[in-house]
Amino acid sequence: MPTIPTGVANSISVNFEYDPLDTIQFAQQSNFDILQVYLNETLLDNPEVLKNIETNNSNFKHIYYHAEGFLNQEFSASDYRKKLYSFLDKTDDPKYIIHFDERENIDKLIRLVDALSTENTKIYVENYFLAEGKEAAEKNLKKFLALFTLSTNFGTTIYPVLDIPRLFHKQLAFTESESLEWCYQIFNFFSNRNISLLLHLVDYVSNTQSRSEFVAVGEGCIPYEKIFNFIVKTRPKISGIILEFEDKINPLTSRDNIEELLGNI
C-alpha cells in the first residue's frame, strides 16, 4: 500500500491561540507532508500572517484552508467569504474545506456550489451533522452523497472530505457496525467514481468524543484496524490524511500507528 500523505491542522497549536506559523514550524520539523489551516476572520484580516503562511509553506505537498461556517446561502453572501476568496486568489493552489449543511435543500446546494466555483478554486465539502438520531443521520449522508452525484452531472466539480470520527459519534445513534457500513459505503461510492478522499482523523477513549478524551489513532474506540483493513483490500483513492488533534504528541504517535496498520494488514 503506497504511503498516504499525512499532515496536521493548526488545532495542534491550541496553546498558541491556534497560530498557523507555530503549526507550520512543528509540521516541517516533524516531516509532515501536508497541512490544514483554519482561516477565521481574524486571520483573514491579518495580511502579515497570511503572507508568512504563504512564504513558509513550500515544504508541503498541499496546504488545505478550512473555512468558517457551512455550505449555505449565509456563507455565500458573507463578507467573510469575499475575504476568503480574495486571499485564495493570491495563492498558488487555491482550495478550501467547508462543512456540509444538512438543512439546505439539495437543489439550493447544487446552485450554491455552482455559484461558488471559480476556474481555479477547489471546494472540499466535509461531512457534518447538526441533527441527532439515526434517521436524521441517514438522511444527511444520503444528501451528502447526492450532492457529489448531482453536482458532477451538472458539470461542477467538488471534492469530498470524510471525517471518520463523526460517523461514530454517539449523537448519530448508530451501532458500531452501522457506522462501519456507512464508512465502507462512502469509500466505495467515491472509489467507483474515481474520486480521491481527504480524510480527517482523530481517536477518543469513548464515543462521546470529548476533546479531553483524545488518544492516538488506533488506540481508542474507533475501529481503525477494520477501517484500514478495508482500505488496504479495496484501495480507494485517498489524497491525504489530516490529523485534527489539539496537541503535538498524538499526531506523531498516530502517524506511526497508521503506517503500522497500513503495513501489517
mmCIF file with all atom_site columns, C-alpha atoms in Angstrom, residues 60-254:
data_model
loop_
_atom_site.group_PDB
_atom_site.id
_atom_site.type_symbol
_atom_site.label_atom_id
_atom_site.label_alt_id
_atom_site.label_comp_id
_atom_site.label_asym_id
_atom_site.label_entity_id
_atom_site.label_seq_id
_atom_site.pdbx_PDB_ins_code
_atom_site.Cartn_x
_atom_site.Cartn_y
_atom_site.Cartn_z
_atom_site.occupancy
_atom_site.B_iso_or_equiv
_atom_site.pdbx_formal_charge
_atom_site.auth_seq_id
_atom_site.auth_comp_id
_atom_site.auth_asym_id
_atom_site.auth_atom_id
_atom_site.pdbx_PDB_model_num
ATOM 1   C CA . PHE A 1 60  ? 4.337   20.810 1.939   1.00 0.00 ? 60  PHE A CA 1
ATOM 2   C CA . LYS A 1 61  ? 2.779   18.909 -0.941  1.00 0.00 ? 61  LYS A CA 1
ATOM 3   C CA . HIS A 1 62  ? -0.541  20.638 -0.275  1.00 0.00 ? 62  HIS A CA 1
ATOM 4   C CA . ILE A 1 63  ? -1.989  23.188 2.108   1.00 0.00 ? 63  ILE A CA 1
ATOM 5   C CA . TYR A 1 64  ? -5.719  22.994 2.736   1.00 0.00 ? 64  TYR A CA 1
ATOM 6   C CA . TYR A 1 65  ? -7.529  26.030 4.099   1.00 0.00 ? 65  TYR A CA 1
ATOM 7   C CA . HIS A 1 66  ? -10.556 25.325 6.264   1.00 0.00 ? 66  HIS A CA 1
ATOM 8   C CA . ALA A 1 67  ? -13.329 27.918 6.073   1.00 0.00 ? 67  ALA A CA 1
ATOM 9   C CA . GLU A 1 68  ? -15.606 29.093 8.842   1.00 0.00 ? 68  GLU A CA 1
ATOM 10  C CA . GLY A 1 69  ? -19.280 28.233 8.685   1.00 0.00 ? 69  GLY A CA 1
ATOM 11  C CA . PHE A 1 70  ? -21.295 25.904 6.491   1.00 0.00 ? 70  PHE A CA 1
ATOM 12  C CA . LEU A 1 71  ? -22.037 25.409 2.821   1.00 0.00 ? 71  LEU A CA 1
ATOM 13  C CA . ASN A 1 72  ? -25.161 27.567 2.719   1.00 0.00 ? 72  ASN A CA 1
ATOM 14  C CA . GLN A 1 73  ? -26.502 30.872 1.456   1.00 0.00 ? 73  GLN A CA 1
ATOM 15  C CA . GLU A 1 74  ? -25.345 32.737 4.538   1.00 0.00 ? 74  GLU A CA 1
ATOM 16  C CA . PHE A 1 75  ? -21.733 31.736 3.827   1.00 0.00 ? 75  PHE A CA 1
ATOM 17  C CA . SER A 1 76  ? -22.059 32.555 0.138   1.00 0.00 ? 76  SER A CA 1
ATOM 18  C CA . ALA A 1 77  ? -23.358 36.081 0.798   1.00 0.00 ? 77  ALA A CA 1
ATOM 19  C CA . SER A 1 78  ? -20.995 36.901 3.670   1.00 0.00 ? 78  SER A CA 1
ATOM 20  C CA . ASP A 1 79  ? -18.148 39.397 3.796   1.00 0.00 ? 79  ASP A CA 1
ATOM 21  C CA . TYR A 1 80  ? -16.094 36.557 5.231   1.00 0.00 ? 80  TYR A CA 1
ATOM 22  C CA . ARG A 1 81  ? -16.489 34.557 2.014   1.00 0.00 ? 81  ARG A CA 1
ATOM 23  C CA . LYS A 1 82  ? -15.349 37.558 -0.052  1.00 0.00 ? 82  LYS A CA 1
ATOM 24  C CA . LYS A 1 83  ? -12.243 37.931 2.127   1.00 0.00 ? 83  LYS A CA 1
ATOM 25  C CA . LEU A 1 84  ? -11.551 34.185 1.865   1.00 0.00 ? 84  LEU A CA 1
ATOM 26  C CA . TYR A 1 85  ? -11.755 34.209 -1.932  1.00 0.00 ? 85  TYR A CA 1
ATOM 27  C CA . SER A 1 86  ? -9.623  37.354 -2.113  1.00 0.00 ? 86  SER A CA 1
ATOM 28  C CA . PHE A 1 87  ? -6.893  35.560 -0.181  1.00 0.00 ? 87  PHE A CA 1
ATOM 29  C CA . LEU A 1 88  ? -7.219  32.276 -2.083  1.00 0.00 ? 88  LEU A CA 1
ATOM 30  C CA . ASP A 1 89  ? -6.897  34.106 -5.413  1.00 0.00 ? 89  ASP A CA 1
ATOM 31  C CA . LYS A 1 90  ? -3.361  35.060 -4.374  1.00 0.00 ? 90  LYS A CA 1
ATOM 32  C CA . THR A 1 91  ? -2.278  31.502 -3.571  1.00 0.00 ? 91  THR A CA 1
ATOM 33  C CA . ASP A 1 92  ? -0.657  29.042 -5.952  1.00 0.00 ? 92  ASP A CA 1
ATOM 34  C CA . ASP A 1 93  ? -3.176  26.249 -5.404  1.00 0.00 ? 93  ASP A CA 1
ATOM 35  C CA . PRO A 1 94  ? -6.430  27.737 -4.064  1.00 0.00 ? 94  PRO A CA 1
ATOM 36  C CA . LYS A 1 95  ? -8.657  25.296 -2.231  1.00 0.00 ? 95  LYS A CA 1
ATOM 37  C CA . TYR A 1 96  ? -10.756 25.313 0.895   1.00 0.00 ? 96  TYR A CA 1
ATOM 38  C CA . ILE A 1 97  ? -12.763 22.942 3.063   1.00 0.00 ? 97  ILE A CA 1
ATOM 39  C CA . ILE A 1 98  ? -16.258 23.765 4.272   1.00 0.00 ? 98  ILE A CA 1
ATOM 40  C CA . HIS A 1 99  ? -18.776 21.836 6.377   1.00 0.00 ? 99  HIS A CA 1
ATOM 41  C CA . PHE A 1 100 ? -21.820 20.285 4.740   1.00 0.00 ? 100 PHE A CA 1
ATOM 42  C CA . ASP A 1 101 ? -25.142 21.824 5.827   1.00 0.00 ? 101 ASP A CA 1
ATOM 43  C CA . GLU A 1 102 ? -27.911 19.238 6.048   1.00 0.00 ? 102 GLU A CA 1
ATOM 44  C CA . ARG A 1 103 ? -30.528 21.993 6.477   1.00 0.00 ? 103 ARG A CA 1
ATOM 45  C CA . GLU A 1 104 ? -30.151 23.206 2.891   1.00 0.00 ? 104 GLU A CA 1
ATOM 46  C CA . ASN A 1 105 ? -32.351 21.868 0.111   1.00 0.00 ? 105 ASN A CA 1
ATOM 47  C CA . ILE A 1 106 ? -30.338 19.740 -2.330  1.00 0.00 ? 106 ILE A CA 1
ATOM 48  C CA . ASP A 1 107 ? -31.270 21.939 -5.301  1.00 0.00 ? 107 ASP A CA 1
ATOM 49  C CA . LYS A 1 108 ? -30.041 25.003 -3.413  1.00 0.00 ? 108 LYS A CA 1
ATOM 50  C CA . LEU A 1 109 ? -26.826 23.203 -2.535  1.00 0.00 ? 109 LEU A CA 1
ATOM 51  C CA . ILE A 1 110 ? -26.160 22.400 -6.189  1.00 0.00 ? 110 ILE A CA 1
ATOM 52  C CA . ARG A 1 111 ? -26.772 26.021 -7.181  1.00 0.00 ? 111 ARG A CA 1
ATOM 53  C CA . LEU A 1 112 ? -24.536 27.166 -4.337  1.00 0.00 ? 112 LEU A CA 1
ATOM 54  C CA . VAL A 1 113 ? -21.533 25.065 -5.346  1.00 0.00 ? 113 VAL A CA 1
ATOM 55  C CA . ASP A 1 114 ? -22.020 26.198 -8.930  1.00 0.00 ? 114 ASP A CA 1
ATOM 56  C CA . ALA A 1 115 ? -22.100 29.858 -7.865  1.00 0.00 ? 115 ALA A CA 1
ATOM 57  C CA . LEU A 1 116 ? -19.109 29.455 -5.540  1.00 0.00 ? 116 LEU A CA 1
ATOM 58  C CA . SER A 1 117 ? -16.966 27.594 -8.064  1.00 0.00 ? 117 SER A CA 1
ATOM 59  C CA . THR A 1 118 ? -14.294 29.502 -9.922  1.00 0.00 ? 118 THR A CA 1
ATOM 60  C CA . GLU A 1 119 ? -11.861 28.424 -12.604 1.00 0.00 ? 119 GLU A CA 1
ATOM 61  C CA . ASN A 1 120 ? -9.071  27.728 -10.104 1.00 0.00 ? 120 ASN A CA 1
ATOM 62  C CA . THR A 1 121 ? -10.562 27.367 -6.628  1.00 0.00 ? 121 THR A CA 1
ATOM 63  C CA . LYS A 1 122 ? -11.331 23.843 -5.433  1.00 0.00 ? 122 LYS A CA 1
ATOM 64  C CA . ILE A 1 123 ? -14.160 23.387 -2.934  1.00 0.00 ? 123 ILE A CA 1
ATOM 65  C CA . TYR A 1 124 ? -13.866 20.490 -0.490  1.00 0.00 ? 124 TYR A CA 1
ATOM 66  C CA . VAL A 1 125 ? -17.106 19.571 1.293   1.00 0.00 ? 125 VAL A CA 1
ATOM 67  C CA . GLU A 1 126 ? -16.783 17.798 4.645   1.00 0.00 ? 126 GLU A CA 1
ATOM 68  C CA . ASN A 1 127 ? -19.446 15.592 6.226   1.00 0.00 ? 127 ASN A CA 1
ATOM 69  C CA . TYR A 1 128 ? -21.065 17.233 9.227   1.00 0.00 ? 128 TYR A CA 1
ATOM 70  C CA . PHE A 1 129 ? -24.100 16.519 11.419  1.00 0.00 ? 129 PHE A CA 1
ATOM 71  C CA . LEU A 1 130 ? -26.281 19.102 13.127  1.00 0.00 ? 130 LEU A CA 1
ATOM 72  C CA . ALA A 1 131 ? -29.361 16.984 13.940  1.00 0.00 ? 131 ALA A CA 1
ATOM 73  C CA . GLU A 1 132 ? -29.254 13.967 16.254  1.00 0.00 ? 132 GLU A CA 1
ATOM 74  C CA . GLY A 1 133 ? -30.549 10.432 15.762  1.00 0.00 ? 133 GLY A CA 1
ATOM 75  C CA . LYS A 1 134 ? -30.175 7.628  13.255  1.00 0.00 ? 134 LYS A CA 1
ATOM 76  C CA . GLU A 1 135 ? -32.922 8.710  10.857  1.00 0.00 ? 135 GLU A CA 1
ATOM 77  C CA . ALA A 1 136 ? -31.554 12.253 10.570  1.00 0.00 ? 136 ALA A CA 1
ATOM 78  C CA . ALA A 1 137 ? -28.014 10.913 10.132  1.00 0.00 ? 137 ALA A CA 1
ATOM 79  C CA . GLU A 1 138 ? -29.048 8.597  7.303   1.00 0.00 ? 138 GLU A CA 1
ATOM 80  C CA . LYS A 1 139 ? -30.866 11.417 5.509   1.00 0.00 ? 139 LYS A CA 1
ATOM 81  C CA . ASN A 1 140 ? -27.818 13.623 5.986   1.00 0.00 ? 140 ASN A CA 1
ATOM 82  C CA . LEU A 1 141 ? -25.420 11.085 4.490   1.00 0.00 ? 141 LEU A CA 1
ATOM 83  C CA . LYS A 1 142 ? -27.692 10.330 1.525   1.00 0.00 ? 142 LYS A CA 1
ATOM 84  C CA . LYS A 1 143 ? -27.956 14.050 0.778   1.00 0.00 ? 143 LYS A CA 1
ATOM 85  C CA . PHE A 1 144 ? -24.192 14.464 1.212   1.00 0.00 ? 144 PHE A CA 1
ATOM 86  C CA . LEU A 1 145 ? -23.507 11.775 -1.395  1.00 0.00 ? 145 LEU A CA 1
ATOM 87  C CA . ALA A 1 146 ? -26.270 13.062 -3.684  1.00 0.00 ? 146 ALA A CA 1
ATOM 88  C CA . LEU A 1 147 ? -24.581 16.463 -3.741  1.00 0.00 ? 147 LEU A CA 1
ATOM 89  C CA . PHE A 1 148 ? -21.498 14.928 -5.365  1.00 0.00 ? 148 PHE A CA 1
ATOM 90  C CA . THR A 1 149 ? -23.515 12.907 -7.870  1.00 0.00 ? 149 THR A CA 1
ATOM 91  C CA . LEU A 1 150 ? -25.737 15.787 -8.937  1.00 0.00 ? 150 LEU A CA 1
ATOM 92  C CA . SER A 1 151 ? -23.079 18.499 -8.969  1.00 0.00 ? 151 SER A CA 1
ATOM 93  C CA . THR A 1 152 ? -20.950 16.299 -11.242 1.00 0.00 ? 152 THR A CA 1
ATOM 94  C CA . ASN A 1 153 ? -23.949 15.705 -13.503 1.00 0.00 ? 153 ASN A CA 1
ATOM 95  C CA . PHE A 1 154 ? -24.397 19.467 -13.772 1.00 0.00 ? 154 PHE A CA 1
ATOM 96  C CA . GLY A 1 155 ? -20.729 19.997 -14.607 1.00 0.00 ? 155 GLY A CA 1
ATOM 97  C CA . THR A 1 156 ? -19.470 21.331 -11.272 1.00 0.00 ? 156 THR A CA 1
ATOM 98  C CA . THR A 1 157 ? -16.557 19.553 -9.647  1.00 0.00 ? 157 THR A CA 1
ATOM 99  C CA . ILE A 1 158 ? -16.345 19.470 -5.851  1.00 0.00 ? 158 ILE A CA 1
ATOM 100 C CA . TYR A 1 159 ? -14.140 17.320 -3.646  1.00 0.00 ? 159 TYR A CA 1
ATOM 101 C CA . PRO A 1 160 ? -15.006 15.170 -0.591  1.00 0.00 ? 160 PRO A CA 1
ATOM 102 C CA . VAL A 1 161 ? -13.597 15.265 2.911   1.00 0.00 ? 161 VAL A CA 1
ATOM 103 C CA . LEU A 1 162 ? -14.519 12.349 5.163   1.00 0.00 ? 162 LEU A CA 1
ATOM 104 C CA . ASP A 1 163 ? -14.309 12.976 8.899   1.00 0.00 ? 163 ASP A CA 1
ATOM 105 C CA . ILE A 1 164 ? -14.375 9.361  10.055  1.00 0.00 ? 164 ILE A CA 1
ATOM 106 C CA . PRO A 1 165 ? -14.838 10.010 13.807  1.00 0.00 ? 165 PRO A CA 1
ATOM 107 C CA . ARG A 1 166 ? -18.084 11.886 13.125  1.00 0.00 ? 166 ARG A CA 1
ATOM 108 C CA . LEU A 1 167 ? -19.599 8.651  11.801  1.00 0.00 ? 167 LEU A CA 1
ATOM 109 C CA . PHE A 1 168 ? -19.023 7.062  15.217  1.00 0.00 ? 168 PHE A CA 1
ATOM 110 C CA . HIS A 1 169 ? -20.310 9.867  17.463  1.00 0.00 ? 169 HIS A CA 1
ATOM 111 C CA . LYS A 1 170 ? -22.997 8.824  19.930  1.00 0.00 ? 170 LYS A CA 1
ATOM 112 C CA . GLN A 1 171 ? -25.368 11.577 18.732  1.00 0.00 ? 171 GLN A CA 1
ATOM 113 C CA . LEU A 1 172 ? -25.930 9.636  15.499  1.00 0.00 ? 172 LEU A CA 1
ATOM 114 C CA . ALA A 1 173 ? -27.221 6.616  17.467  1.00 0.00 ? 173 ALA A CA 1
ATOM 115 C CA . PHE A 1 174 ? -25.594 4.174  15.031  1.00 0.00 ? 174 PHE A CA 1
ATOM 116 C CA . THR A 1 175 ? -24.245 0.861  16.263  1.00 0.00 ? 175 THR A CA 1
ATOM 117 C CA . GLU A 1 176 ? -20.555 0.362  15.531  1.00 0.00 ? 176 GLU A CA 1
ATOM 118 C CA . SER A 1 177 ? -21.410 -1.999 12.678  1.00 0.00 ? 177 SER A CA 1
ATOM 119 C CA . GLU A 1 178 ? -23.800 0.582  11.182  1.00 0.00 ? 178 GLU A CA 1
ATOM 120 C CA . SER A 1 179 ? -21.144 3.291  11.389  1.00 0.00 ? 179 SER A CA 1
ATOM 121 C CA . LEU A 1 180 ? -18.642 0.957  9.755   1.00 0.00 ? 180 LEU A CA 1
ATOM 122 C CA . GLU A 1 181 ? -21.090 0.108  6.985   1.00 0.00 ? 181 GLU A CA 1
ATOM 123 C CA . TRP A 1 182 ? -21.604 3.797  6.220   1.00 0.00 ? 182 TRP A CA 1
ATOM 124 C CA . CYS A 1 183 ? -17.855 4.316  6.239   1.00 0.00 ? 183 CYS A CA 1
ATOM 125 C CA . TYR A 1 184 ? -17.403 1.483  3.746   1.00 0.00 ? 184 TYR A CA 1
ATOM 126 C CA . GLN A 1 185 ? -20.281 2.756  1.593   1.00 0.00 ? 185 GLN A CA 1
ATOM 127 C CA . ILE A 1 186 ? -18.685 6.189  1.374   1.00 0.00 ? 186 ILE A CA 1
ATOM 128 C CA . PHE A 1 187 ? -15.322 4.719  0.400   1.00 0.00 ? 187 PHE A CA 1
ATOM 129 C CA . ASN A 1 188 ? -16.989 2.594  -2.287  1.00 0.00 ? 188 ASN A CA 1
ATOM 130 C CA . PHE A 1 189 ? -19.126 5.484  -3.539  1.00 0.00 ? 189 PHE A CA 1
ATOM 131 C CA . PHE A 1 190 ? -16.114 7.675  -4.290  1.00 0.00 ? 190 PHE A CA 1
ATOM 132 C CA . SER A 1 191 ? -13.900 4.787  -5.381  1.00 0.00 ? 191 SER A CA 1
ATOM 133 C CA . ASN A 1 192 ? -16.475 3.783  -8.009  1.00 0.00 ? 192 ASN A CA 1
ATOM 134 C CA . ARG A 1 193 ? -16.338 7.353  -9.325  1.00 0.00 ? 193 ARG A CA 1
ATOM 135 C CA . ASN A 1 194 ? -12.519 7.503  -9.211  1.00 0.00 ? 194 ASN A CA 1
ATOM 136 C CA . ILE A 1 195 ? -12.677 10.443 -6.779  1.00 0.00 ? 195 ILE A CA 1
ATOM 137 C CA . SER A 1 196 ? -9.998  10.923 -4.116  1.00 0.00 ? 196 SER A CA 1
ATOM 138 C CA . LEU A 1 197 ? -10.971 11.363 -0.481  1.00 0.00 ? 197 LEU A CA 1
ATOM 139 C CA . LEU A 1 198 ? -9.242  13.614 2.023   1.00 0.00 ? 198 LEU A CA 1
ATOM 140 C CA . LEU A 1 199 ? -9.562  12.077 5.494   1.00 0.00 ? 199 LEU A CA 1
ATOM 141 C CA . HIS A 1 200 ? -9.883  13.822 8.856   1.00 0.00 ? 200 HIS A CA 1
ATOM 142 C CA . LEU A 1 201 ? -8.792  11.552 11.697  1.00 0.00 ? 201 LEU A CA 1
ATOM 143 C CA . VAL A 1 202 ? -8.553  11.608 15.482  1.00 0.00 ? 202 VAL A CA 1
ATOM 144 C CA . ASP A 1 203 ? -9.366  8.988  18.109  1.00 0.00 ? 203 ASP A CA 1
ATOM 145 C CA . TYR A 1 204 ? -11.069 9.023  21.509  1.00 0.00 ? 204 TYR A CA 1
ATOM 146 C CA . VAL A 1 205 ? -11.487 6.755  24.501  1.00 0.00 ? 205 VAL A CA 1
ATOM 147 C CA . SER A 1 206 ? -15.306 6.896  24.173  1.00 0.00 ? 206 SER A CA 1
ATOM 148 C CA . ASN A 1 207 ? -17.961 7.764  21.604  1.00 0.00 ? 207 ASN A CA 1
ATOM 149 C CA . THR A 1 208 ? -18.890 10.957 23.475  1.00 0.00 ? 208 THR A CA 1
ATOM 150 C CA . GLN A 1 209 ? -15.779 12.292 21.705  1.00 0.00 ? 209 GLN A CA 1
ATOM 151 C CA . SER A 1 210 ? -14.910 14.867 24.334  1.00 0.00 ? 210 SER A CA 1
ATOM 152 C CA . ARG A 1 211 ? -11.696 16.684 23.495  1.00 0.00 ? 211 ARG A CA 1
ATOM 153 C CA . SER A 1 212 ? -10.351 15.693 26.894  1.00 0.00 ? 212 SER A CA 1
ATOM 154 C CA . GLU A 1 213 ? -10.534 12.073 25.686  1.00 0.00 ? 213 GLU A CA 1
ATOM 155 C CA . PHE A 1 214 ? -8.140  12.327 22.724  1.00 0.00 ? 214 PHE A CA 1
ATOM 156 C CA . VAL A 1 215 ? -5.817  9.380  22.168  1.00 0.00 ? 215 VAL A CA 1
ATOM 157 C CA . ALA A 1 216 ? -3.643  8.479  19.202  1.00 0.00 ? 216 ALA A CA 1
ATOM 158 C CA . VAL A 1 217 ? -5.330  6.963  16.138  1.00 0.00 ? 217 VAL A CA 1
ATOM 159 C CA . GLY A 1 218 ? -5.727  3.234  16.691  1.00 0.00 ? 218 GLY A CA 1
ATOM 160 C CA . GLU A 1 219 ? -5.658  3.452  20.487  1.00 0.00 ? 219 GLU A CA 1
ATOM 161 C CA . GLY A 1 220 ? -9.263  4.485  21.140  1.00 0.00 ? 220 GLY A CA 1
ATOM 162 C CA . CYS A 1 221 ? -12.825 3.399  20.489  1.00 0.00 ? 221 CYS A CA 1
ATOM 163 C CA . ILE A 1 222 ? -12.960 3.984  16.724  1.00 0.00 ? 222 ILE A CA 1
ATOM 164 C CA . PRO A 1 223 ? -12.312 0.673  14.881  1.00 0.00 ? 223 PRO A CA 1
ATOM 165 C CA . TYR A 1 224 ? -9.418  1.892  12.754  1.00 0.00 ? 224 TYR A CA 1
ATOM 166 C CA . GLU A 1 225 ? -7.952  -1.596 12.318  1.00 0.00 ? 225 GLU A CA 1
ATOM 167 C CA . LYS A 1 226 ? -11.107 -2.651 10.451  1.00 0.00 ? 226 LYS A CA 1
ATOM 168 C CA . ILE A 1 227 ? -11.223 0.635  8.521   1.00 0.00 ? 227 ILE A CA 1
ATOM 169 C CA . PHE A 1 228 ? -7.617  0.405  7.363   1.00 0.00 ? 228 PHE A CA 1
ATOM 170 C CA . ASN A 1 229 ? -8.075  -3.265 6.576   1.00 0.00 ? 229 ASN A CA 1
ATOM 171 C CA . PHE A 1 230 ? -10.901 -2.214 4.252   1.00 0.00 ? 230 PHE A CA 1
ATOM 172 C CA . ILE A 1 231 ? -8.685  0.488  2.726   1.00 0.00 ? 231 ILE A CA 1
ATOM 173 C CA . VAL A 1 232 ? -5.877  -1.976 2.070   1.00 0.00 ? 232 VAL A CA 1
ATOM 174 C CA . LYS A 1 233 ? -8.251  -4.511 0.487   1.00 0.00 ? 233 LYS A CA 1
ATOM 175 C CA . THR A 1 234 ? -10.294 -2.139 -1.680  1.00 0.00 ? 234 THR A CA 1
ATOM 176 C CA . ARG A 1 235 ? -7.659  0.531  -2.462  1.00 0.00 ? 235 ARG A CA 1
ATOM 177 C CA . PRO A 1 236 ? -9.866  3.652  -2.601  1.00 0.00 ? 236 PRO A CA 1
ATOM 178 C CA . LYS A 1 237 ? -8.091  6.812  -3.725  1.00 0.00 ? 237 LYS A CA 1
ATOM 179 C CA . ILE A 1 238 ? -7.010  8.800  -0.673  1.00 0.00 ? 238 ILE A CA 1
ATOM 180 C CA . SER A 1 239 ? -5.350  12.153 -1.318  1.00 0.00 ? 239 SER A CA 1
ATOM 181 C CA . GLY A 1 240 ? -4.252  12.645 2.279   1.00 0.00 ? 240 GLY A CA 1
ATOM 182 C CA . ILE A 1 241 ? -4.884  12.350 5.996   1.00 0.00 ? 241 ILE A CA 1
ATOM 183 C CA . ILE A 1 242 ? -5.229  15.373 8.264   1.00 0.00 ? 242 ILE A CA 1
ATOM 184 C CA . LEU A 1 243 ? -4.804  14.729 11.994  1.00 0.00 ? 243 LEU A CA 1
ATOM 185 C CA . GLU A 1 244 ? -7.009  17.175 13.893  1.00 0.00 ? 244 GLU A CA 1
ATOM 186 C CA . PHE A 1 245 ? -5.655  16.846 17.430  1.00 0.00 ? 245 PHE A CA 1
ATOM 187 C CA . GLU A 1 246 ? -5.112  19.644 19.935  1.00 0.00 ? 246 GLU A CA 1
ATOM 188 C CA . ASP A 1 247 ? -1.607  18.596 20.950  1.00 0.00 ? 247 ASP A CA 1
ATOM 189 C CA . LYS A 1 248 ? 1.680   17.675 19.285  1.00 0.00 ? 248 LYS A CA 1
ATOM 190 C CA . ILE A 1 249 ? 2.241   14.173 20.683  1.00 0.00 ? 249 ILE A CA 1
ATOM 191 C CA . ASN A 1 250 ? -0.847  12.340 19.431  1.00 0.00 ? 250 ASN A CA 1
ATOM 192 C CA . PRO A 1 251 ? -0.183  13.297 15.782  1.00 0.00 ? 251 PRO A CA 1
ATOM 193 C CA . LEU A 1 252 ? 3.305   11.756 15.892  1.00 0.00 ? 252 LEU A CA 1
ATOM 194 C CA . THR A 1 253 ? 2.088   8.542  17.521  1.00 0.00 ? 253 THR A CA 1
ATOM 195 C CA . SER A 1 254 ? -0.909  8.439  15.176  1.00 0.00 ? 254 SER A CA 1
#
